[in-house]
């Protein structure tokens, strides 16, 4: 193709076999996306890349699994986020293995590329990558005095600032500093059940169930879907010769996430389910209430959970 032809394939150098090769020449099932490609797709978190990876299912954890991800590849999936279980698909950040699903919902800040290797990886990436591997690579320092800063503001007071700066300390020693601050308010209100029943003018529906707040002016006791994140990274790259390179980096992340928004849309108080039936009888005896549509909130952005 002509050098000015934009339709030709982009050359991406990957290290999926622990040697630098063009993506097109690497003899394994692999998909690679550059940092610019992720930005063009609007993907700034690892749980969003499933939309660009063939044969991969990547979703955020639900309910109490905030900060975890569920990944499935080639029929291998691990939905249990307990620390005693290995992920079905290994996640590596700068070749460091992240051994749990909890905390694997990384924000993709200052990323060079992502490599997704499908299928068992054998001894190349260890026994813990049975379904495949997701490898995230940071931008390496170049000493070019380049940088960026980006600010975002959106609904629910979403406020985000991210930036990076690359500079040289000498002719063969380079550094890169990057940081991210992000805050989003929850979009689902947690309501006190008894308070809301009183506010609706139907206090009998709450029986004797205790209230956590007094009065009916404000029955909101919390939220779901919110997030606070502060993260930073410092990287040093020393290149004494053309055949030797030494990299040192330190990362810090403080990620406080509320549980994802989870809203009840209908109830099914089945009498054939022993657990539900027994619990229903217990709560009726104790509080005079039963599990039915009284627990379905008026808005899809509210919950009594």
Short mmCIF file of C-alpha atoms in Angstrom, two decimals, residues 10 12-14 23 30-34 41 52-53 113-116 118:
data_model
loop_
_atom_site.label_atom_id
_atom_site.label_comp_id
_atom_site.label_asym_id
_atom_site.label_seq_id
_atom_site.Cartn_x
_atom_site.Cartn_y
_atom_site.Cartn_z
CA UNK A 10 -1.18 -0.65 11.82
CA UNK A 12 1.72 -3.09 16.84
CA UNK A 13 4.73 -4.67 18.54
CA UNK A 14 3.69 -7.18 21.22
CA UNK A 23 1.18 -8.56 16.06
CA UNK A 30 -4.11 -12.52 20.44
CA UNK A 31 -5.80 -9.14 20.17
CA UNK A 32 -3.83 -5.97 20.86
CA UNK A 33 -5.18 -2.44 21.23
CA UNK A 34 -2.99 0.63 21.59
CA UNK A 41 -13.26 3.91 21.70
CA UNK A 52 -13.47 -4.70 21.39
CA UNK A 53 -12.11 -8.21 22.08
CA UNK A 113 -1.24 -1.04 24.88
CA UNK A 114 -3.33 -3.97 26.03
CA UNK A 115 -2.71 -7.52 24.87
CA UNK A 116 -5.47 -10.13 25.27
CA UNK A 118 -7.07 -16.24 24.39
#
